[in-house]
């Protein structure tokens, strides 16, 4: 099973820190890699138009951000950058190759 996940958080998606699944905004499942890839490419096109900054790690993780989008962290007592992350999972694990 292939999953394409969109998460919004204050760290890049490849860290997958404890509780990362609580940051998931949308999750879509696909039976084939072709359908998952097509959906992911559509998201990447959309996010590339909306956010000026982008970074990719392996094929599984891409994050986008706008430097003006921050949220205040009471525990840290500072503003943290917000990242919009896309993750491609295959059978629950990051898809690091095609």
Short mmCIF file of N, CA, C and O in Angstrom, two decimals, residues 8-11 17 23 65-83:
data_model
loop_
_atom_site.label_atom_id
_atom_site.label_comp_id
_atom_site.label_asym_id
_atom_site.label_seq_id
_atom_site.Cartn_x
_atom_site.Cartn_y
_atom_site.Cartn_z
N UNK A 8 1.68 19.45 8.59
CA UNK A 8 2.05 20.84 8.86
C UNK A 8 2.63 20.85 10.27
O UNK A 8 1.95 20.49 11.23
N UNK A 9 3.91 21.26 10.39
CA UNK A 9 4.58 21.18 11.68
C UNK A 9 5.76 22.14 11.74
O UNK A 9 6.07 22.80 10.76
N UNK A 10 6.42 22.18 12.89
CA UNK A 10 7.56 23.09 13.07
C UNK A 10 8.90 22.38 12.88
O UNK A 10 9.92 22.82 13.39
N UNK A 11 8.91 21.28 12.13
CA UNK A 11 10.15 20.59 11.78
C UNK A 11 9.96 19.92 10.42
O UNK A 11 8.85 19.68 9.98
N UNK A 17 9.48 12.83 14.18
CA UNK A 17 9.63 12.82 15.65
C UNK A 17 8.42 12.15 16.31
O UNK A 17 7.36 12.03 15.70
N UNK A 23 0.38 15.47 13.53
CA UNK A 23 0.53 16.67 12.69
C UNK A 23 0.00 16.46 11.27
O UNK A 23 0.07 17.35 10.44
N UNK A 65 8.14 25.84 2.64
CA UNK A 65 7.91 26.84 3.68
C UNK A 65 8.01 28.24 3.13
O UNK A 65 8.57 28.48 2.07
N UNK A 66 7.43 29.13 3.89
CA UNK A 66 7.48 30.57 3.64
C UNK A 66 8.06 31.15 4.92
O UNK A 66 7.52 30.94 6.00
N UNK A 67 9.15 31.87 4.84
CA UNK A 67 9.85 32.35 6.03
C UNK A 67 8.99 33.20 6.96
O UNK A 67 9.28 33.31 8.15
N UNK A 68 7.93 33.78 6.43
CA UNK A 68 7.06 34.61 7.28
C UNK A 68 6.06 33.78 8.09
O UNK A 68 5.42 34.29 9.00
N UNK A 69 5.91 32.49 7.76
CA UNK A 69 4.94 31.64 8.47
C UNK A 69 5.61 30.98 9.67
O UNK A 69 6.34 30.00 9.53
N UNK A 70 5.36 31.52 10.84
CA UNK A 70 5.92 30.99 12.08
C UNK A 70 4.81 30.87 13.11
O UNK A 70 3.74 31.46 12.96
N UNK A 71 5.07 30.11 14.14
CA UNK A 71 4.16 30.00 15.28
C UNK A 71 4.98 30.10 16.55
O UNK A 71 6.08 29.55 16.63
N UNK A 72 4.40 30.75 17.53
CA UNK A 72 5.09 30.93 18.80
C UNK A 72 5.04 29.65 19.62
O UNK A 72 3.99 29.02 19.77
N UNK A 73 6.18 29.25 20.14
CA UNK A 73 6.30 28.06 21.00
C UNK A 73 6.46 28.55 22.43
O UNK A 73 7.48 29.17 22.77
N UNK A 74 5.46 28.27 23.25
CA UNK A 74 5.53 28.71 24.65
C UNK A 74 6.67 28.03 25.40
O UNK A 74 7.36 28.66 26.19
N UNK A 75 6.87 26.73 25.16
CA UNK A 75 7.96 26.01 25.83
C UNK A 75 9.32 26.56 25.44
O UNK A 75 10.23 26.65 26.26
N UNK A 76 9.47 26.92 24.16
CA UNK A 76 10.75 27.42 23.65
C UNK A 76 10.91 28.93 23.86
O UNK A 76 12.03 29.45 23.78
N UNK A 77 9.78 29.59 24.04
CA UNK A 77 9.73 31.05 24.14
C UNK A 77 10.32 31.73 22.91
O UNK A 77 11.07 32.69 23.00
N UNK A 78 9.97 31.19 21.73
CA UNK A 78 10.42 31.78 20.48
C UNK A 78 9.49 31.37 19.34
O UNK A 78 8.70 30.43 19.48
N UNK A 79 9.59 32.08 18.23
CA UNK A 79 8.83 31.73 17.03
C UNK A 79 9.55 30.60 16.30
O UNK A 79 10.76 30.64 16.13
N UNK A 80 8.78 29.61 15.86
CA UNK A 80 9.34 28.48 15.12
C UNK A 80 8.81 28.50 13.68
O UNK A 80 7.64 28.81 13.44
N UNK A 81 9.69 28.15 12.75
CA UNK A 81 9.31 28.07 11.34
C UNK A 81 8.29 26.95 11.15
O UNK A 81 8.42 25.89 11.74
N UNK A 82 7.29 27.20 10.31
CA UNK A 82 6.30 26.18 9.98
C UNK A 82 6.66 25.57 8.63
O UNK A 82 6.96 26.27 7.67
N UNK A 83 6.65 24.23 8.58
CA UNK A 83 6.96 23.49 7.37
C UNK A 83 5.71 22.73 6.92
O UNK A 83 4.97 22.20 7.75
#
